[in-house]
Amino acid sequence: MKVLIFGAGGREHALAWAVKRSPRVTEVVCAPGNGGIAQVARCVSADLKDVQSMLRVALAERPDLTIIGPELPLSLGIVDALEAEGLRVFGPSRQAAMLESSKAFAKQFMKRHQIPTAAYAVCTTAAEVDKSIELFHPPIVVKADGLAAGKGVILCDSRTTAAEAAHGLFNGTLLGAAEQQIVLEEFLVGEELSFMCLSDGKTVLPLAPAQDHKRIGEGDTGPNTGGMGVYSTDSMLEPAMREWIMHHIAQPTVTAMAEEGTPFKGVLYCGLMMTPRGPEVLEFNARFGDPETQAVLLRLESDLVDVLEACVDGRLHEVELQWKPGASACVIASSSGYPGSYKTGFPISGLGIAAQVENTQVFHSGTAQLGSQIVTNGGRVLGVTATGDSLHHALDRAYKAMSDIHFEGIYYRSDIGHRALSGKK
Ligand code: AMP
Ligand code: GLY
């Protein structure tokens, strides 16, 4: 089998690594890939903002299976375009991906189907914001409707700052492009949980649970990022709670999407807040999480290609996933300055030594190959990922491997998974 993966980050490196392990796979192609992915796949260039560019790659390669990594191509309709050419694709259609690409759509969908989520108002004008905001108690969450690479959510501690943020989204001063609609939302308190499920449009199969660390600073301080580290253990989600989430959130979402004529095939990532009144949806993503995927795929013992094909073919009910017991953890090394501006092109050393740590994989998020040298090429640079019998072991390995790696301005959080270890979770 030849498998084509679209994307350029750590998630796609983990996907390429897992796909390559399948005995059925003879060739992995990644477009555009990065310096680390080039070690497990043949990388070809493609513009992830341009469906025609991706379509050209797929038609030239004629893969047996195509996997879409990031949200942008999904929101542009890459799956629809590839399927129209008769290709087999893992990922949701443009309409189904609206669960991620429009927060207003997702909120209204959840309301229609009684899926638990924070109270909200969708506003299309500044006047509507000024009126609706009176109904919310601070803190108030203001969200851009569209994709914003993690920058579209603003937590506001007063009505005045919330109104300013909403106005800033409408007039384009906050994100560059002007938003047509925004969401005001009740602030939820609790632990976050990344609950990723596979779906073939009908059946839902949960992956191992994970917790992301979104803030840049130790102790969950500072601005939000794409994710600075993840851990996954069996004990972080009791079986009864998993059943509740499946029964009240994941399965009803997939069932209702099918009923509405937009079946959801791919990864339904439920970003949950475990509130005192139960789990509530913070957001849906229509793809694998990054860096959740790095930690979760390292624990997957089943053949990923078999599983993704079952999704594409509508046979997910036949699949039972096998997981490594214990735990995994992924620690992100980022460039100095991230999530603000940062420099790239710094040589990375120690990757060979780090790779020798037992049960550890160094997935590349933002790297490039310059001759024989791997250099930094993004805000998030590496995801050092390890498994272990316990979270302690997994973290020890990941941090041991991280200590071998160097590049100018390297930054990583040293407290990934610590709240779980100290029992404060
Ligand atoms: P989102 O892109 O919607 O996942 O939001 C990014 C992050 O903002 C989430 O992971 C939460 O940490 C935070 N967030 C989003 N919505 C809320 C909310 N209603 N209450 C509290 N925190 C939120
Ligand atoms: N790690 C969060 C996300 O993938 O959206």
Short mmCIF file of C-alpha atoms and ligand atoms in Angstrom, two decimals:
data_model
loop_
_atom_site.label_atom_id
_atom_site.label_comp_id
_atom_site.label_asym_id
_atom_site.label_seq_id
_atom_site.Cartn_x
_atom_site.Cartn_y
_atom_site.Cartn_z
CA MET A 1 0.00 0.00 0.00
CA LYS A 2 1.03 3.55 -0.66
CA VAL A 3 -0.15 6.09 1.91
CA LEU A 4 -0.14 9.86 1.40
CA ILE A 5 -0.26 12.19 4.41
CA PHE A 6 -0.94 15.93 4.12
CA GLY A 7 0.65 18.14 6.78
CA ALA A 8 3.96 19.37 8.15
CA GLY A 9 3.91 19.03 11.92
CA GLY A 10 4.54 16.69 14.82
CA ARG A 11 1.11 15.12 14.39
CA GLU A 12 1.98 14.18 10.82
CA HIS A 13 5.39 12.85 11.89
CA ALA A 14 3.64 10.57 14.41
CA LEU A 15 1.09 9.52 11.77
CA ALA A 16 3.86 8.75 9.25
CA TRP A 17 5.79 6.78 11.90
CA ALA A 18 2.70 4.73 12.84
CA VAL A 19 1.67 4.14 9.21
CA LYS A 20 5.18 3.02 8.31
CA ARG A 21 5.05 0.32 11.00
CA SER A 22 2.16 -1.40 9.21
CA PRO A 23 3.40 -4.50 7.37
CA ARG A 24 0.92 -3.67 4.60
CA VAL A 25 2.57 -0.34 3.78
CA THR A 26 5.32 -0.21 1.17
CA GLU A 27 5.55 3.55 0.73
CA VAL A 28 4.72 6.65 2.78
CA VAL A 29 4.59 10.04 1.08
CA CYS A 30 4.11 13.27 3.03
CA ALA A 31 3.21 16.67 1.60
CA PRO A 32 4.90 18.91 2.46
CA GLY A 33 6.44 17.18 5.51
CA ASN A 34 9.41 18.46 7.52
CA GLY A 35 12.99 17.56 8.44
CA GLY A 36 11.97 14.66 10.70
CA ILE A 37 9.20 13.32 8.49
CA ALA A 38 11.76 13.09 5.67
CA GLN A 39 13.43 10.29 7.67
CA VAL A 40 10.33 8.06 7.49
CA ALA A 41 8.56 9.26 4.34
CA ARG A 42 9.28 10.71 0.92
CA CYS A 43 8.39 14.41 1.17
CA VAL A 44 6.90 16.30 -1.79
CA SER A 45 5.94 19.96 -1.80
CA ALA A 46 2.33 21.09 -1.53
CA ASP A 47 0.53 24.23 -0.40
CA LEU A 48 -1.88 23.29 2.41
CA LYS A 49 -3.85 26.49 1.74
CA ASP A 50 -4.56 25.48 -1.85
CA VAL A 51 -6.84 22.54 -2.70
CA GLN A 52 -5.65 22.49 -6.34
CA SER A 53 -2.02 22.16 -5.23
CA MET A 54 -2.88 19.22 -2.95
CA LEU A 55 -5.08 17.64 -5.60
CA ARG A 56 -2.18 17.75 -8.07
CA VAL A 57 0.04 15.88 -5.60
CA ALA A 58 -2.61 13.24 -4.93
CA LEU A 59 -3.33 12.70 -8.62
CA ALA A 60 0.37 12.37 -9.38
CA GLU A 61 0.95 9.92 -6.51
CA ARG A 62 -2.30 7.92 -6.77
CA PRO A 63 -2.09 6.67 -3.15
CA ASP A 64 -4.20 3.78 -1.85
CA LEU A 65 -5.07 5.85 1.22
CA THR A 66 -4.75 9.59 1.96
CA ILE A 67 -4.76 11.01 5.50
CA ILE A 68 -5.43 14.71 6.11
CA GLY A 69 -3.57 16.08 9.15
CA PRO A 70 -4.48 19.76 9.69
CA GLU A 71 -7.79 21.61 9.87
CA LEU A 72 -7.22 24.17 7.12
CA PRO A 73 -7.34 21.77 4.14
CA LEU A 74 -10.37 20.04 5.70
CA SER A 75 -12.18 23.38 5.95
CA LEU A 76 -11.32 24.09 2.31
CA GLY A 77 -12.92 20.82 1.16
CA ILE A 78 -9.85 18.72 0.36
CA VAL A 79 -11.70 15.48 1.22
CA ASP A 80 -14.58 16.33 -1.14
CA ALA A 81 -12.08 17.16 -3.92
CA LEU A 82 -10.07 13.94 -3.51
CA GLU A 83 -13.17 11.73 -3.21
CA ALA A 84 -14.55 13.28 -6.41
CA GLU A 85 -11.43 11.84 -8.09
CA GLY A 86 -12.17 8.39 -6.68
CA LEU A 87 -9.45 8.47 -4.01
CA ARG A 88 -9.82 6.87 -0.59
CA VAL A 89 -9.45 9.55 2.09
CA PHE A 90 -9.44 9.55 5.88
CA GLY A 91 -11.00 12.82 7.06
CA PRO A 92 -14.34 14.66 7.15
CA SER A 93 -16.00 16.52 4.27
CA ARG A 94 -16.00 20.32 4.25
CA GLN A 95 -19.54 20.38 5.66
CA ALA A 96 -18.72 17.90 8.45
CA ALA A 97 -15.49 19.76 9.28
CA MET A 98 -17.64 22.79 10.14
CA LEU A 99 -17.83 21.33 13.64
CA GLU A 100 -14.32 22.80 13.91
CA SER A 101 -14.22 25.53 11.26
CA SER A 102 -17.25 27.45 12.58
CA LYS A 103 -17.67 27.80 16.32
CA ALA A 104 -21.14 29.32 15.77
CA PHE A 105 -22.15 26.24 13.75
CA ALA A 106 -20.78 23.93 16.47
CA LYS A 107 -22.61 25.76 19.27
CA GLN A 108 -25.92 25.84 17.38
CA PHE A 109 -25.50 22.15 16.48
CA MET A 110 -24.90 21.25 20.15
CA LYS A 111 -27.95 23.26 21.19
CA ARG A 112 -30.15 21.51 18.58
CA HIS A 113 -29.05 18.12 19.89
CA GLN A 114 -28.78 18.80 23.65
CA ILE A 115 -25.06 18.13 23.76
CA PRO A 116 -23.64 19.64 26.96
CA THR A 117 -21.65 22.83 26.36
CA ALA A 118 -21.20 26.28 27.91
CA ALA A 119 -24.07 28.81 27.60
CA TYR A 120 -23.44 31.11 24.65
CA ALA A 121 -24.64 33.79 22.27
CA VAL A 122 -23.74 34.10 18.59
CA CYS A 123 -23.43 37.75 17.53
CA THR A 124 -23.11 39.17 14.04
CA THR A 125 -22.84 42.89 14.89
CA ALA A 126 -21.21 45.03 17.57
CA ALA A 127 -24.70 46.21 18.63
CA GLU A 128 -25.74 42.60 19.23
CA VAL A 129 -22.61 42.07 21.36
CA ASP A 130 -23.44 45.10 23.50
CA LYS A 131 -26.93 43.76 24.09
CA SER A 132 -26.04 40.08 24.68
CA ILE A 133 -23.08 40.81 26.94
CA GLU A 134 -25.45 41.98 29.69
CA LEU A 135 -26.64 38.37 30.00
CA PHE A 136 -23.17 37.06 30.91
CA HIS A 137 -21.33 37.20 34.21
CA PRO A 138 -17.56 37.79 33.95
CA PRO A 139 -15.24 36.11 33.25
CA ILE A 140 -16.59 35.97 29.69
CA VAL A 141 -15.05 33.99 26.85
CA VAL A 142 -15.03 35.66 23.42
CA LYS A 143 -14.38 33.43 20.41
CA ALA A 144 -13.77 34.12 16.75
CA ASP A 145 -16.10 32.02 14.62
CA GLY A 146 -13.48 30.77 12.17
CA LEU A 147 -10.15 28.92 12.34
CA ALA A 148 -7.57 31.01 14.16
CA ALA A 149 -4.68 28.63 14.95
CA GLY A 150 -5.31 28.84 18.69
CA LYS A 151 -5.49 32.67 18.74
CA GLY A 152 -9.25 33.03 18.42
CA VAL A 153 -10.23 32.54 22.07
CA ILE A 154 -10.01 35.50 24.45
CA LEU A 155 -10.70 35.12 28.16
CA CYS A 156 -12.05 38.44 29.54
CA ASP A 157 -12.48 39.41 33.16
CA SER A 158 -15.05 42.16 32.60
CA ARG A 159 -17.91 43.03 30.24
CA THR A 160 -15.91 46.03 29.02
CA THR A 161 -12.88 43.97 27.97
CA ALA A 162 -15.16 41.31 26.46
CA ALA A 163 -16.93 43.96 24.37
CA GLU A 164 -13.55 45.38 23.28
CA ALA A 165 -12.35 41.91 22.28
CA ALA A 166 -15.53 41.24 20.31
CA HIS A 167 -15.24 44.58 18.52
CA GLY A 168 -11.58 43.84 17.79
CA LEU A 169 -12.58 40.54 16.16
CA PHE A 170 -15.25 42.27 14.04
CA ASN A 171 -13.00 45.09 12.83
CA GLY A 172 -10.02 42.81 12.15
CA THR A 173 -7.58 44.45 14.59
CA LEU A 174 -7.23 41.25 16.66
CA LEU A 175 -6.72 38.53 14.05
CA GLY A 176 -5.93 40.41 10.87
CA ALA A 177 -9.06 39.30 9.03
CA ALA A 178 -12.45 40.67 10.14
CA GLU A 179 -14.83 38.08 11.62
CA GLN A 180 -18.43 37.96 10.34
CA GLN A 181 -19.71 36.45 13.57
CA ILE A 182 -18.37 35.79 17.06
CA VAL A 183 -19.39 33.65 20.02
CA LEU A 184 -19.75 34.91 23.59
CA GLU A 185 -19.49 32.09 26.06
CA GLU A 186 -19.85 31.31 29.73
CA PHE A 187 -16.47 30.63 31.41
CA LEU A 188 -16.16 27.00 32.50
CA VAL A 189 -13.98 25.78 35.36
CA GLY A 190 -12.41 22.33 35.66
CA GLU A 191 -9.80 19.97 34.21
CA GLU A 192 -9.56 19.79 30.43
CA LEU A 193 -9.64 16.47 28.62
CA SER A 194 -8.83 15.72 24.99
CA PHE A 195 -11.28 12.97 24.06
CA MET A 196 -10.47 11.89 20.51
CA CYS A 197 -12.68 9.37 18.72
CA LEU A 198 -12.58 7.70 15.35
CA SER A 199 -15.78 7.68 13.34
CA ASP A 200 -16.85 6.08 10.07
CA GLY A 201 -19.96 8.28 9.98
CA LYS A 202 -21.92 5.92 12.20
CA THR A 203 -19.81 3.98 14.71
CA VAL A 204 -17.67 5.86 17.25
CA LEU A 205 -14.49 4.39 18.73
CA PRO A 206 -12.64 6.33 21.43
CA LEU A 207 -8.85 6.62 21.42
CA ALA A 208 -6.81 6.67 24.62
CA PRO A 209 -7.60 9.85 26.60
CA ALA A 210 -5.07 12.66 26.84
CA GLN A 211 -4.52 15.96 28.58
CA ASP A 212 -2.88 18.86 26.80
CA HIS A 213 -1.00 21.72 28.47
CA LYS A 214 -2.04 24.75 26.44
CA ARG A 215 -0.26 27.61 28.25
CA ILE A 216 3.34 28.51 27.51
CA GLY A 217 4.44 28.88 31.14
CA GLU A 218 5.05 26.46 34.01
CA GLY A 219 2.03 26.03 36.28
CA ASP A 220 -0.31 26.82 33.35
CA THR A 221 0.53 30.51 33.14
CA GLY A 222 0.98 32.91 30.24
CA PRO A 223 -0.58 32.93 26.79
CA ASN A 224 -2.19 29.97 25.04
CA THR A 225 -0.17 27.96 22.53
CA GLY A 226 -0.93 25.12 20.13
CA GLY A 227 -0.02 22.79 23.03
CA MET A 228 3.23 22.46 25.04
CA GLY A 229 2.91 18.87 26.16
CA VAL A 230 0.49 16.01 26.64
CA TYR A 231 0.17 12.96 28.77
CA SER A 232 -2.05 9.93 28.46
CA THR A 233 -2.83 7.28 31.07
CA ASP A 234 -5.64 4.79 31.50
CA SER A 235 -6.44 6.08 34.96
CA MET A 236 -7.12 9.66 33.84
CA LEU A 237 -10.60 8.60 32.72
CA GLU A 238 -12.73 6.12 34.67
CA PRO A 239 -14.63 3.61 32.49
CA ALA A 240 -17.99 4.93 33.73
CA MET A 241 -17.06 8.49 32.79
CA ARG A 242 -15.83 7.34 29.39
CA GLU A 243 -19.18 5.65 28.81
CA TRP A 244 -21.02 8.80 29.85
CA ILE A 245 -19.02 10.92 27.39
CA MET A 246 -19.59 8.38 24.61
CA HIS A 247 -23.31 8.21 25.35
CA HIS A 248 -24.00 11.92 25.87
CA ILE A 249 -21.43 13.65 23.66
CA ALA A 250 -19.48 11.61 21.07
CA GLN A 251 -22.13 9.19 19.79
CA PRO A 252 -24.98 11.76 19.70
CA THR A 253 -22.71 14.12 17.74
CA VAL A 254 -21.91 11.50 15.10
CA THR A 255 -25.53 10.27 14.96
CA ALA A 256 -26.88 13.82 14.59
CA MET A 257 -24.34 14.76 11.90
CA ALA A 258 -25.51 11.75 9.88
CA GLU A 259 -29.17 12.67 10.47
CA GLU A 260 -28.48 16.19 9.24
CA GLY A 261 -27.05 14.77 6.01
CA THR A 262 -23.41 15.57 6.78
CA PRO A 263 -21.97 12.32 8.17
CA PHE A 264 -18.74 12.79 10.08
CA LYS A 265 -15.92 10.46 9.04
CA GLY A 266 -12.49 10.95 10.56
CA VAL A 267 -11.32 12.00 14.01
CA LEU A 268 -13.88 13.74 16.18
CA TYR A 269 -11.79 15.46 18.81
CA CYS A 270 -13.98 16.53 21.72
CA GLY A 271 -12.18 19.20 23.76
CA LEU A 272 -13.93 18.80 27.11
CA MET A 273 -14.03 20.68 30.39
CA MET A 274 -14.73 18.33 33.30
CA THR A 275 -16.96 20.79 35.21
CA PRO A 276 -18.64 20.16 38.57
CA ARG A 277 -21.90 19.58 36.66
CA GLY A 278 -20.24 17.04 34.34
CA PRO A 279 -18.24 17.08 31.10
CA GLU A 280 -19.05 19.94 28.70
CA VAL A 281 -17.72 20.57 25.22
CA LEU A 282 -15.27 23.49 24.90
CA GLU A 283 -14.70 22.85 21.23
CA PHE A 284 -14.78 20.20 18.57
CA ASN A 285 -11.84 19.57 16.28
CA ALA A 286 -12.30 17.59 13.09
CA ARG A 287 -8.81 16.04 13.11
CA PHE A 288 -6.15 14.45 15.27
CA GLY A 289 -4.86 16.78 18.01
CA ASP A 290 -1.31 18.04 18.06
CA PRO A 291 0.52 17.04 20.31
CA GLU A 292 -2.16 14.59 21.56
CA THR A 293 -1.51 12.35 18.54
CA GLN A 294 2.19 11.96 19.33
CA ALA A 295 1.41 10.66 22.85
CA VAL A 296 -1.63 8.59 21.90
CA LEU A 297 -0.17 6.85 18.83
CA LEU A 298 2.88 5.78 20.81
CA ARG A 299 0.48 3.76 22.98
CA LEU A 300 -1.47 2.24 20.07
CA GLU A 301 -0.61 -1.40 19.42
CA SER A 302 -3.18 -1.98 16.65
CA ASP A 303 -2.22 -1.41 13.03
CA LEU A 304 -3.21 2.23 12.38
CA VAL A 305 -3.70 1.63 8.66
CA ASP A 306 -6.22 -1.19 9.28
CA VAL A 307 -8.13 1.07 11.64
CA LEU A 308 -8.21 4.12 9.35
CA GLU A 309 -9.26 1.93 6.42
CA ALA A 310 -12.13 0.56 8.51
CA CYS A 311 -13.27 4.19 8.99
CA VAL A 312 -13.07 4.90 5.27
CA ASP A 313 -15.00 1.70 4.45
CA GLY A 314 -17.70 2.10 7.13
CA ARG A 315 -16.51 -1.00 9.03
CA LEU A 316 -15.45 0.59 12.28
CA HIS A 317 -17.87 -1.63 14.25
CA GLU A 318 -15.52 -4.55 13.44
CA VAL A 319 -12.52 -2.90 15.09
CA GLU A 320 -11.25 -3.27 18.64
CA LEU A 321 -8.22 -1.17 19.50
CA GLN A 322 -5.26 -2.59 21.44
CA TRP A 323 -3.32 -0.22 23.69
CA LYS A 324 -0.06 -0.45 25.57
CA PRO A 325 -1.04 -0.33 29.24
CA GLY A 326 0.63 2.34 31.38
CA ALA A 327 1.25 5.84 30.16
CA SER A 328 2.83 8.10 27.60
CA ALA A 329 3.96 11.70 27.58
CA CYS A 330 5.01 14.20 24.93
CA VAL A 331 7.05 17.28 25.86
CA ILE A 332 7.29 20.06 23.27
CA ALA A 333 10.53 21.97 22.72
CA SER A 334 9.75 25.40 21.29
CA SER A 335 11.68 28.33 19.88
CA SER A 336 12.45 31.26 22.16
CA GLY A 337 9.65 33.84 21.76
CA TYR A 338 6.89 31.38 20.83
CA PRO A 339 3.85 31.85 20.81
CA GLY A 340 4.94 35.37 19.84
CA SER A 341 7.55 36.01 17.16
CA TYR A 342 10.65 33.80 17.01
CA LYS A 343 13.69 33.15 14.83
CA THR A 344 14.32 29.93 12.90
CA GLY A 345 17.28 28.21 11.24
CA PHE A 346 19.20 27.21 14.39
CA PRO A 347 21.03 23.86 14.16
CA ILE A 348 19.63 21.12 16.43
CA SER A 349 22.13 18.76 18.07
CA GLY A 350 21.75 15.61 20.17
CA LEU A 351 18.90 14.04 18.20
CA GLY A 352 20.88 10.81 17.71
CA ILE A 353 21.63 10.44 21.42
CA ALA A 354 18.05 11.28 22.40
CA ALA A 355 16.76 8.62 20.02
CA GLN A 356 18.63 5.97 22.02
CA VAL A 357 16.52 6.48 25.14
CA GLU A 358 14.32 3.40 25.53
CA ASN A 359 10.70 3.58 24.31
CA THR A 360 11.18 7.17 23.14
CA GLN A 361 10.48 8.87 19.81
CA VAL A 362 11.44 12.42 18.92
CA PHE A 363 8.71 13.70 16.59
CA HIS A 364 9.55 16.84 14.62
CA SER A 365 7.00 19.69 14.68
CA GLY A 366 8.88 22.52 13.01
CA THR A 367 12.22 21.45 11.58
CA ALA A 368 13.91 21.50 8.18
CA GLN A 369 16.85 19.62 6.74
CA LEU A 370 19.72 21.84 5.53
CA GLY A 371 22.27 19.54 3.93
CA SER A 372 22.97 16.95 6.60
CA GLN A 373 21.90 19.29 9.43
CA ILE A 374 18.42 19.46 11.01
CA VAL A 375 17.54 23.08 11.87
CA THR A 376 14.62 24.76 13.66
CA ASN A 377 11.82 25.89 11.37
CA GLY A 378 8.80 26.73 13.54
CA GLY A 379 7.47 27.86 16.92
CA ARG A 380 6.96 24.34 18.16
CA VAL A 381 10.10 22.47 17.10
CA LEU A 382 10.14 18.95 18.58
CA GLY A 383 7.79 16.68 20.53
CA VAL A 384 9.86 14.32 22.65
CA THR A 385 7.50 11.42 23.33
CA ALA A 386 7.92 8.32 25.50
CA THR A 387 5.92 5.46 26.95
CA GLY A 388 6.36 3.77 30.34
CA ASP A 389 4.69 1.42 32.80
CA SER A 390 3.68 4.51 34.74
CA LEU A 391 3.43 8.21 33.97
CA HIS A 392 6.56 8.66 36.09
CA HIS A 393 8.54 6.36 33.81
CA ALA A 394 7.19 7.92 30.62
CA LEU A 395 8.06 11.44 31.84
CA ASP A 396 11.52 10.38 33.04
CA ARG A 397 12.31 9.02 29.60
CA ALA A 398 10.94 12.03 27.74
CA TYR A 399 12.87 14.50 29.92
CA LYS A 400 16.04 12.38 29.75
CA ALA A 401 15.89 12.46 25.95
CA MET A 402 15.07 16.19 26.03
CA SER A 403 18.18 16.89 28.13
CA ASP A 404 20.33 15.51 25.28
CA ILE A 405 18.87 17.94 22.73
CA HIS A 406 20.14 21.46 22.14
CA PHE A 407 19.40 24.43 19.90
CA GLU A 408 19.72 28.15 20.47
CA GLY A 409 16.80 29.43 22.57
CA ILE A 410 15.32 25.97 23.30
CA TYR A 411 12.40 26.21 25.72
CA TYR A 412 10.22 23.50 27.23
CA ARG A 413 7.95 23.21 30.23
CA SER A 414 9.40 21.01 32.94
CA ASP A 415 6.03 20.35 34.59
CA ILE A 416 4.19 18.28 31.97
CA GLY A 417 1.96 15.74 33.76
CA HIS A 418 2.97 17.02 37.20
CA ARG A 419 -0.51 17.71 38.47
CA ALA A 420 -1.44 14.09 37.74
CA LEU A 421 1.69 12.87 39.53
CA SER A 422 1.05 14.98 42.61
CA GLY A 423 -2.55 13.77 42.77
CA LYS A 424 -3.96 17.28 42.38
CA LYS A 425 -5.72 16.32 39.20
P1 AMP B 1 -10.76 26.39 22.06
O1 AMP B 1 -9.91 26.82 20.87
O2 AMP B 1 -12.20 26.69 21.94
O3 AMP B 1 -10.43 25.01 22.54
O4 AMP B 1 -10.20 27.24 23.25
C1 AMP B 1 -8.84 27.23 23.60
C2 AMP B 1 -8.71 27.12 25.09
O5 AMP B 1 -9.38 28.23 25.70
C3 AMP B 1 -9.34 25.88 25.69
O6 AMP B 1 -8.51 24.77 25.62
C4 AMP B 1 -9.58 26.35 27.10
O7 AMP B 1 -8.38 26.29 27.85
C5 AMP B 1 -9.95 27.80 26.92
N1 AMP B 1 -11.42 27.93 26.82
C6 AMP B 1 -12.19 27.89 25.71
N2 AMP B 1 -13.50 28.02 26.00
C7 AMP B 1 -13.57 28.15 27.34
C8 AMP B 1 -14.65 28.31 28.27
N3 AMP B 1 -15.93 28.39 27.86
N4 AMP B 1 -14.33 28.39 29.57
C9 AMP B 1 -13.06 28.32 30.00
N5 AMP B 1 -12.00 28.18 29.18
C10 AMP B 1 -12.24 28.09 27.86
N1 GLY B 2 -3.63 20.31 21.10
C1 GLY B 2 -4.81 20.99 20.74
C2 GLY B 2 -5.24 20.84 19.34
O1 GLY B 2 -4.74 20.01 18.60
O2 GLY B 2 -6.14 21.56 18.93
#
